[in-house]
Coordinates of C-alpha atoms and ligand atoms in Angstrom, one line a residue:
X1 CA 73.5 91.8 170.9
X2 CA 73.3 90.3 167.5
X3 CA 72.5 90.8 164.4
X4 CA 69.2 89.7 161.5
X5 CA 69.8 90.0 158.0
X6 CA 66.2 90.7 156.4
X7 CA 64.6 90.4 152.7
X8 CA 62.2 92.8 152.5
X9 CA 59.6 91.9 149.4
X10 CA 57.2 94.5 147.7
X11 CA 54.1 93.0 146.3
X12 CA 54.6 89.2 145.8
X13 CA 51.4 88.0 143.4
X14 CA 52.0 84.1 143.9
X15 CA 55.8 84.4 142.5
X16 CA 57.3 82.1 145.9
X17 CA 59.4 80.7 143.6
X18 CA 60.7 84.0 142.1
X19 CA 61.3 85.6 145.1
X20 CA 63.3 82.6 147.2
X21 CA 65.6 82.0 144.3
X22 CA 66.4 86.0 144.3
X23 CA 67.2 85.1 147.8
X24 CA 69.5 82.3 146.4
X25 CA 71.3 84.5 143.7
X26 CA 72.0 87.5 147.1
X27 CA 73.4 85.2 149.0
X28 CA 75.6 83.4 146.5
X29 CA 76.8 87.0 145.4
X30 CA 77.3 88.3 148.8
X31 CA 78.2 85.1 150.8
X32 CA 75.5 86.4 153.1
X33 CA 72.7 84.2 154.6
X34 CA 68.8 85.6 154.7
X35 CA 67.4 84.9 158.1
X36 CA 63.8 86.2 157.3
X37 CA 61.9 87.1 154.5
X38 CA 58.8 89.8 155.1
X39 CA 56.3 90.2 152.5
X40 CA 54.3 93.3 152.0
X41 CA 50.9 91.7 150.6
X42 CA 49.3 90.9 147.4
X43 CA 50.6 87.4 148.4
X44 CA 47.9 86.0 146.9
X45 CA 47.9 81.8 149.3
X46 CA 45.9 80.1 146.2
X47 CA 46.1 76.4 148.1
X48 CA 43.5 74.7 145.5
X49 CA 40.7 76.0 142.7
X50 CA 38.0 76.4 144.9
X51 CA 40.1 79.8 146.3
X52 CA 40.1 81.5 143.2
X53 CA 36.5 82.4 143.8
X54 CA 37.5 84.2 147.2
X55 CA 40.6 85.6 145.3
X56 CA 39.9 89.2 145.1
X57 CA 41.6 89.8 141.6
X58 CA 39.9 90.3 138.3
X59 CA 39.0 87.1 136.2
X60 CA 41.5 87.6 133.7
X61 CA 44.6 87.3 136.1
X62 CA 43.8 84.4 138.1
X63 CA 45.5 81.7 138.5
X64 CA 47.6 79.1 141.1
X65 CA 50.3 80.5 141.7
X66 CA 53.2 78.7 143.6
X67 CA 52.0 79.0 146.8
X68 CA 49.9 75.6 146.4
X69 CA 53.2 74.0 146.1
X70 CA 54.3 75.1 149.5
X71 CA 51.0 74.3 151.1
X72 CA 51.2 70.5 150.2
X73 CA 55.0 70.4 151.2
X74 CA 55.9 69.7 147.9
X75 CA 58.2 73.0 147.9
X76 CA 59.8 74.1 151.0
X77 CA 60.3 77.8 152.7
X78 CA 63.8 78.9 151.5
X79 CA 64.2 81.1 154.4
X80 CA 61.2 82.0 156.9
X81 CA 58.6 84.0 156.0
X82 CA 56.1 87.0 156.9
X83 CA 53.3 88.8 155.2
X84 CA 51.1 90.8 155.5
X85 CA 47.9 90.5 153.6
X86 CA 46.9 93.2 150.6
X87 CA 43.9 94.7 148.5
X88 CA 44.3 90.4 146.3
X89 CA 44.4 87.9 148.5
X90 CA 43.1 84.7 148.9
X91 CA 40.5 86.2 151.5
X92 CA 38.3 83.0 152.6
X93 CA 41.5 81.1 153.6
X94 CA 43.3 84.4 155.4
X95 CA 40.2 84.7 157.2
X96 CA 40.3 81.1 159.0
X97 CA 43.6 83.5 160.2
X98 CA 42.6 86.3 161.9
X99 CA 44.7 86.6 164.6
X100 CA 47.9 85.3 162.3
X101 CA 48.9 81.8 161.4
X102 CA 50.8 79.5 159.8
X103 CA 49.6 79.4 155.8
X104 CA 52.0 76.9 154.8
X105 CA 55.3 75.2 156.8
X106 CA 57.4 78.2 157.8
X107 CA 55.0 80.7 156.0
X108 CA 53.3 82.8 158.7
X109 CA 50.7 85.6 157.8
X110 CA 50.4 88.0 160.5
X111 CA 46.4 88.3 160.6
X112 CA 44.5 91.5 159.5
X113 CA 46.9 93.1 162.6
X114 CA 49.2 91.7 164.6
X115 CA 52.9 92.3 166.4
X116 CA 54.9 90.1 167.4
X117 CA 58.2 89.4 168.6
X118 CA 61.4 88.0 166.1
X119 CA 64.9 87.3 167.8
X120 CA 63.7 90.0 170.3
X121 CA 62.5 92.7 167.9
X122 CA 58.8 93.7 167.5
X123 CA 57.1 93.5 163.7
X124 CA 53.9 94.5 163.4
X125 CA 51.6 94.7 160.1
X126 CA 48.3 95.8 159.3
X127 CA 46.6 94.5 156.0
X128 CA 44.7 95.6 153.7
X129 CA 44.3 99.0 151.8
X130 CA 42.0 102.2 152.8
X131 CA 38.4 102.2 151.7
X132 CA 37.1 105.4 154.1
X133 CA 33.4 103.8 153.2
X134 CA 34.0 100.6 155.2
X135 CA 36.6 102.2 157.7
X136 CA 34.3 102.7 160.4
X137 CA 32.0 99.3 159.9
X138 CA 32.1 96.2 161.9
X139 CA 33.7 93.3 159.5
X140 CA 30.0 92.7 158.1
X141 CA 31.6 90.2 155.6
X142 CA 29.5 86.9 155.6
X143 CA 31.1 83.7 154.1
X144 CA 31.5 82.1 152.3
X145 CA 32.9 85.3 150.7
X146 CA 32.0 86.4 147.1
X147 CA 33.3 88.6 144.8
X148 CA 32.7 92.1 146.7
X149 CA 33.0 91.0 150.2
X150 CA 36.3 89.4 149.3
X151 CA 37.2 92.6 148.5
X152 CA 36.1 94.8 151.1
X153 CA 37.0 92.4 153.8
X154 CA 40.8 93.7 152.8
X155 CA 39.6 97.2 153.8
X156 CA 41.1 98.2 157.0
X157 CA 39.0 99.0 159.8
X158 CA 38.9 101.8 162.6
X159 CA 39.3 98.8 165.1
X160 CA 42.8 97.1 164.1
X161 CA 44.3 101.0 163.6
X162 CA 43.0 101.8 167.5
X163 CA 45.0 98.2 168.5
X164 CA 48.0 99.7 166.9
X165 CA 47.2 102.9 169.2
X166 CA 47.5 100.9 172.4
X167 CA 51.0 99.3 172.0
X168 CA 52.7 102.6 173.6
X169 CA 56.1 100.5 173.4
X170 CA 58.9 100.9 170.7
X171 CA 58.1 99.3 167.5
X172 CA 61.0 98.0 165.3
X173 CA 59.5 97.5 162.2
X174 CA 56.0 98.2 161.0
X175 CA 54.3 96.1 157.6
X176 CA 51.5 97.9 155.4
X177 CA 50.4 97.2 152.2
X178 CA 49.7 100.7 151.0
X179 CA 51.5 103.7 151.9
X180 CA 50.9 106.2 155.1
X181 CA 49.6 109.5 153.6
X182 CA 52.0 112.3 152.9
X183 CA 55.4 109.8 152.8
X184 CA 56.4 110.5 149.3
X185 CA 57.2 114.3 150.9
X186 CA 60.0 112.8 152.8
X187 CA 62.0 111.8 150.1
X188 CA 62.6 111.8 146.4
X189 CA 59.5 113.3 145.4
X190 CA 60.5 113.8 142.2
X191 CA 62.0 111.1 141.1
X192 CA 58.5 109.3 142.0
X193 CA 57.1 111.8 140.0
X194 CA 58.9 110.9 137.0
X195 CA 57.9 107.4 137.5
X196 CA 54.4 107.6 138.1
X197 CA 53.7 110.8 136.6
X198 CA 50.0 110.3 137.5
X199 CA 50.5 110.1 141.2
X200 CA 50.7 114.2 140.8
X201 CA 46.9 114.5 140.8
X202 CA 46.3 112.4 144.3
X203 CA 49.5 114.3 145.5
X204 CA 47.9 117.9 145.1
X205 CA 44.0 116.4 146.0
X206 CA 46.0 114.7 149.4
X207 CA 44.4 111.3 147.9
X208 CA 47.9 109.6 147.5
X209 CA 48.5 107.4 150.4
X210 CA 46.2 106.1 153.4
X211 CA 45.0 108.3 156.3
X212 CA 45.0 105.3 158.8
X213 CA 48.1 104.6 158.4
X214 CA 49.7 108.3 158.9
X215 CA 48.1 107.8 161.9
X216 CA 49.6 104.5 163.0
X217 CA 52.9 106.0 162.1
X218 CA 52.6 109.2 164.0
X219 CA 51.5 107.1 166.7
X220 CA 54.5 104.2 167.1
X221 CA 56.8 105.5 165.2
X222 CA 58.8 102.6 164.2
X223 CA 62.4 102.7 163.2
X224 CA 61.3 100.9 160.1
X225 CA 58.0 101.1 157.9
X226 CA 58.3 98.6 155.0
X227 CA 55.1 98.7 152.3
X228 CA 54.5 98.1 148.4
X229 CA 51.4 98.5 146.5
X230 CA 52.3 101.8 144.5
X231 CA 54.5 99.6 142.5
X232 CA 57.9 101.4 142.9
X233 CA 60.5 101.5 144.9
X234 CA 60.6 104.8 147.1
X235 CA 62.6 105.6 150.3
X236 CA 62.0 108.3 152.4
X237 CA 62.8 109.5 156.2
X238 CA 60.1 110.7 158.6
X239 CA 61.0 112.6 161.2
X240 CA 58.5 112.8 164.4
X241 CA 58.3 115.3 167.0
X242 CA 60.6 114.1 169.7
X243 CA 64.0 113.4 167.1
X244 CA 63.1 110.2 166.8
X245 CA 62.7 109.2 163.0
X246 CA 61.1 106.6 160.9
X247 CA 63.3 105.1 157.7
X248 CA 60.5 103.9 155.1
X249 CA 60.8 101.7 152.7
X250 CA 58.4 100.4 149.6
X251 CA 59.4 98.1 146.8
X252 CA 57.7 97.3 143.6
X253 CA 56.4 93.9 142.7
X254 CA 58.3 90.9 141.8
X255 CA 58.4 91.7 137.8
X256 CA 61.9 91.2 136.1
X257 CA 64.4 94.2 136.3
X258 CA 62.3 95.7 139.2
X259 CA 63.2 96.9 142.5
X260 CA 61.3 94.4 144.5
X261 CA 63.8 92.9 146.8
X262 CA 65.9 94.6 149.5
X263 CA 68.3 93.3 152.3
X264 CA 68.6 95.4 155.1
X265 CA 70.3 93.9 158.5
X266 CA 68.7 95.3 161.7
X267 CA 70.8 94.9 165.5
X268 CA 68.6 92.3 167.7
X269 CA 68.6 92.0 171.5
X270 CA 69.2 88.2 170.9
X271 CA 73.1 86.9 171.5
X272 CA 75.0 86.5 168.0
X273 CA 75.7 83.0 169.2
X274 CA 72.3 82.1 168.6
X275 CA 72.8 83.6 165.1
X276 CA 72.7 80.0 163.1
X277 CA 70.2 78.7 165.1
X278 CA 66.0 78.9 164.0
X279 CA 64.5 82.2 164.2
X280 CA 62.7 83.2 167.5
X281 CA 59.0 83.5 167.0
X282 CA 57.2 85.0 169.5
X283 CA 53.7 86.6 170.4
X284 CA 53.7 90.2 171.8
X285 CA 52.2 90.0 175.2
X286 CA 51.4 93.8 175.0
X287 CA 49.2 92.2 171.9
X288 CA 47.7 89.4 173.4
X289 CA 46.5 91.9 176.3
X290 CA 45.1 94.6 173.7
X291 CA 43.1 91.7 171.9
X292 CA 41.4 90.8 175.3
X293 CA 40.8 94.5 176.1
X294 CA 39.7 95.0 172.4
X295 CA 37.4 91.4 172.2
X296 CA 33.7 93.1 173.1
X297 CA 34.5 95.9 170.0
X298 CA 34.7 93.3 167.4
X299 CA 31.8 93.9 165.3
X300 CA 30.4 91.5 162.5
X301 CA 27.8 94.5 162.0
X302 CA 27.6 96.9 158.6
X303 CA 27.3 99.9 161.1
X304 CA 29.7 102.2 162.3
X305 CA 31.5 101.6 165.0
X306 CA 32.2 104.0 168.2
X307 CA 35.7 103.5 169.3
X308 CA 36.1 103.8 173.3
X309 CA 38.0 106.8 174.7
X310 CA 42.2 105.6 174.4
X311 CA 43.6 107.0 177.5
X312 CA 40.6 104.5 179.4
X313 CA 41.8 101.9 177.0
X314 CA 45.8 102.0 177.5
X315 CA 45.0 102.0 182.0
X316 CA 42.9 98.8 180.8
X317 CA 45.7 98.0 178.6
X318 CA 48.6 98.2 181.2
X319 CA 46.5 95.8 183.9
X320 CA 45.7 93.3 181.8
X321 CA 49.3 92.9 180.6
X322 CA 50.0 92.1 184.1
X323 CA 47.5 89.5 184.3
X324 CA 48.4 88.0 182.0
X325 CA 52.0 87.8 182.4
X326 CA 50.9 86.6 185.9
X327 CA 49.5 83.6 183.9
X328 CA 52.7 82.7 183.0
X329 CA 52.3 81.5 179.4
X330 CA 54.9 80.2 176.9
X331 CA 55.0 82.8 174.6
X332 CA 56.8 81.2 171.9
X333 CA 54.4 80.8 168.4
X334 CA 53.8 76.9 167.9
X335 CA 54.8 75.6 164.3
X336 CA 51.6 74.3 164.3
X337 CA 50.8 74.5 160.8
X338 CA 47.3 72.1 159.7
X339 CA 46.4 72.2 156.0
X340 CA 42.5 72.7 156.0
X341 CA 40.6 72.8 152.0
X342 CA 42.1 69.8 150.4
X343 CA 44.4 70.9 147.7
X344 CA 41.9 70.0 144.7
X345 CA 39.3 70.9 146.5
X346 CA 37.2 72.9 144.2
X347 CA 33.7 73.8 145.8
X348 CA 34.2 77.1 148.0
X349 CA 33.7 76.0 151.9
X350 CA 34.5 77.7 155.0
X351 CA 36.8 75.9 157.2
X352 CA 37.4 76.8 161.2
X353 CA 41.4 76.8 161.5
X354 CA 42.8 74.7 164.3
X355 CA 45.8 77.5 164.7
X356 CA 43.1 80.1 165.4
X357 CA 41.0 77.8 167.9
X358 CA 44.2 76.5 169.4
X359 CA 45.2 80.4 170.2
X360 CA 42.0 82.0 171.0
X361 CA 41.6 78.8 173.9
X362 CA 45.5 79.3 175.1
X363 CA 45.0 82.8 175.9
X364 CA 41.3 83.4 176.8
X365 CA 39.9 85.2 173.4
X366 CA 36.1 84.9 172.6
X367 CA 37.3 83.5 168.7
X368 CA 34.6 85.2 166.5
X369 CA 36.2 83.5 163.4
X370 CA 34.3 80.8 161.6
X371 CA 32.8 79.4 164.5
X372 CA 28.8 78.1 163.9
X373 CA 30.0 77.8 160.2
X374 CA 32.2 74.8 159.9
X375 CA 32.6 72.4 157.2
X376 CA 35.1 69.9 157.2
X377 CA 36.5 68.8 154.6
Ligands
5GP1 P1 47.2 96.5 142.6 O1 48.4 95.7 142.1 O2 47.0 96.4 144.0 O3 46.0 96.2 141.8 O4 47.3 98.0 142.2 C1 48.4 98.8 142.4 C2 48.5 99.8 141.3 O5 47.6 100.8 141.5 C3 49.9 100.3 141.2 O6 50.3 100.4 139.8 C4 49.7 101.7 141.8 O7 50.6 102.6 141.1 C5 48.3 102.1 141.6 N1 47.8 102.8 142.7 C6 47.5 102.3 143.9 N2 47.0 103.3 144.8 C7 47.0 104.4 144.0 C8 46.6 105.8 144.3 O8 46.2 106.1 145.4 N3 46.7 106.7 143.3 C9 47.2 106.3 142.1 N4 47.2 107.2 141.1 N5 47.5 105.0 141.8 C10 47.5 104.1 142.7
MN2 MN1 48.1 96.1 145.9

């Protein structure tokens, strides 16, 4: 057994270098060392001008950022980090990302769903916020994206949350951008209240929160749920059925004097010995096996949707996990980081991502992502 200490980051708007010198000041205080950061959206990967016309953000609060820094190498990763994408992000470039992928050196974003495997402990995320108008739909975004599709393509969709469904294994953490309906009754309620005194109104009309996700937790229930986007931080405790609980946690965004940063250390199947060496990236095979069951559903169409009956799904599920661990594949994650737009590029193009070819090819996936489409640059 050993151990991971973790930063856990609320919403992060393009503050990278904010948030790693936090890092900085915790462990100087606490003679701790990070081992991960995870980011719960509104990360906002701005690598040159031409993505602020895919950043889905109003006008008036655009700009770089830091993250262009880290893109070019000219600022490095303080500790390794995840995210998870929110309701502003730089959609056109997430998209080349799909599946997950390497934004920057040692910056992965973990797709619009993914879980995977750290030191030996499985993090999932789902991006994105709830739109119940576009829940159903295919992902009928065309690109290059413009102003409203850059938007709704952040909308989660029926598809990823019935992935979610067909993991059936224990989840350590979960990532979300918004929060799972009906949290805020498992903990201070009203403490939040007297924070966000206008929460009250979605509270009472059952608006607060996002249906999808309640049903991701009641589904996996993950020992930890981390999530942002209500700009506060709020704890609660979810119990489930069978005794098991869930611990959630959001944070605020990364303002001065808010509660955007917490450390929490989590108990890893990994030996303590390997402690100081790099963190363990790995893909979930149970994942890699739900993509290919899940491949034919993908849907670039604005119609709704019929999801396949589950229990059909996770038989489907379970014997194409054994095929593929018959392939014997190194499941390890490649630091295969390849920046695409130039950094001054300024003319919005679409761009097919050599981390989302390379993976679709290594384990068999029909990639639906930018292919027909591609400019290089
Ligand atoms: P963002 O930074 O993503 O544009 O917006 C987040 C802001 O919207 C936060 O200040 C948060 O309090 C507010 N917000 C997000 N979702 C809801 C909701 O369902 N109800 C209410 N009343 N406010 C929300
Ligand atoms: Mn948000």
């Amino acid at each position: 057994m050993g151990k991971i200490r973790i930063a856990v980051e609320g919403c992060a708007h393009g503050e990278l270098d904010k948030i790693y010198s936090s890092i900085v000041d915790y462990e100087k205080r606490s003679n701790n060392k990070i081992d991960l950061l995870l980011i719960c959206g509104d990360f906002q990967s701005i690598r040159c001008p031409a993505d602020l016309d895919t950043l889905a953000c109003p006008d008036k609060y655009k700009r770089m950022g830091d993250f262009r820094k880290y893109y070019t190498g000219a600022a490095k990763a303080y500790v390794p980090t995840i995210f998870i994408g929110g309701n502003h992000e730089a959609s056109g470039y997430l998209w080349e990302l799909y599946h997950g992928g390497w934004v920057a050196p040692d910056i992965y974003f973990l797709g619009h769903a993914n879980s995977i495997i750290v030191n030996g402990i499985r993090i999932c995320g789902i991006s994105g916020i709830y739109a119940g108008y576009d829940y159903d739909l295919g992902y009928f975004e065309k690109q290059p994206f413009n102003q409203t599709n850059c938007r709704s393509v952040y909308h989660m969709r029926s598809l990823n949350v019935f992935k979610f469904k067909l993991i059936t294994d224990c989840v350590d953490i979960m990532l979300s951008h918004d929060w799972p309906s009906n949290i805020w009754n498992f903990g201070n309620k009203n403490a939040l209240l007297s924070s966000k005194p206008f929460f009250e109104q979605d509270m009472i009309s059952g608006k607060l929160g996002n249906p999808a996700l309640k049903e991701i937790l009641d589904d996996i229930m993950p020992d930890y749920w981390f999530a942002a986007h209500l700009h506060t931080k709020f704890a609660a405790v979810y119990p489930h059925e069978n005794s098991r609980k869930t611990k959630f946690l959001s944070l605020d965004k990364c303002l001065p004097k808010r509660d955007f940063l917490q450390i929490i250390q989590i108990d890893t199947p990994i030996d303590d010995t390997e402690l100081n060496k790099k963190l363990k990236l790995e893909y979930d095979p149970k994942w890699i096996a739900i993509l290919r069951c899940c491949s034919d559903l993908f849907s670039q169409e604005k119609s709704k949707l019929e999801l396949p009956n589950i229990s059909v799904f996770k038989e489907k599920v379970a014997l194409e996990l054994n095929a593929l661990l018959f392939e014997n594949h190194d499941f390890s994650i490649p630091e295969n980081f390849q920046p695409t737009a130039s950094p001054r590029e300024e003319i919005n193009k679409i761009y097919s991502n050599s981390q989302t070819e390379d993976f679709c090819k290594k384990f068999k996936l029909f990639n639906h992502i930018n292919i027909g489409s591609v400019v290089n640059s």
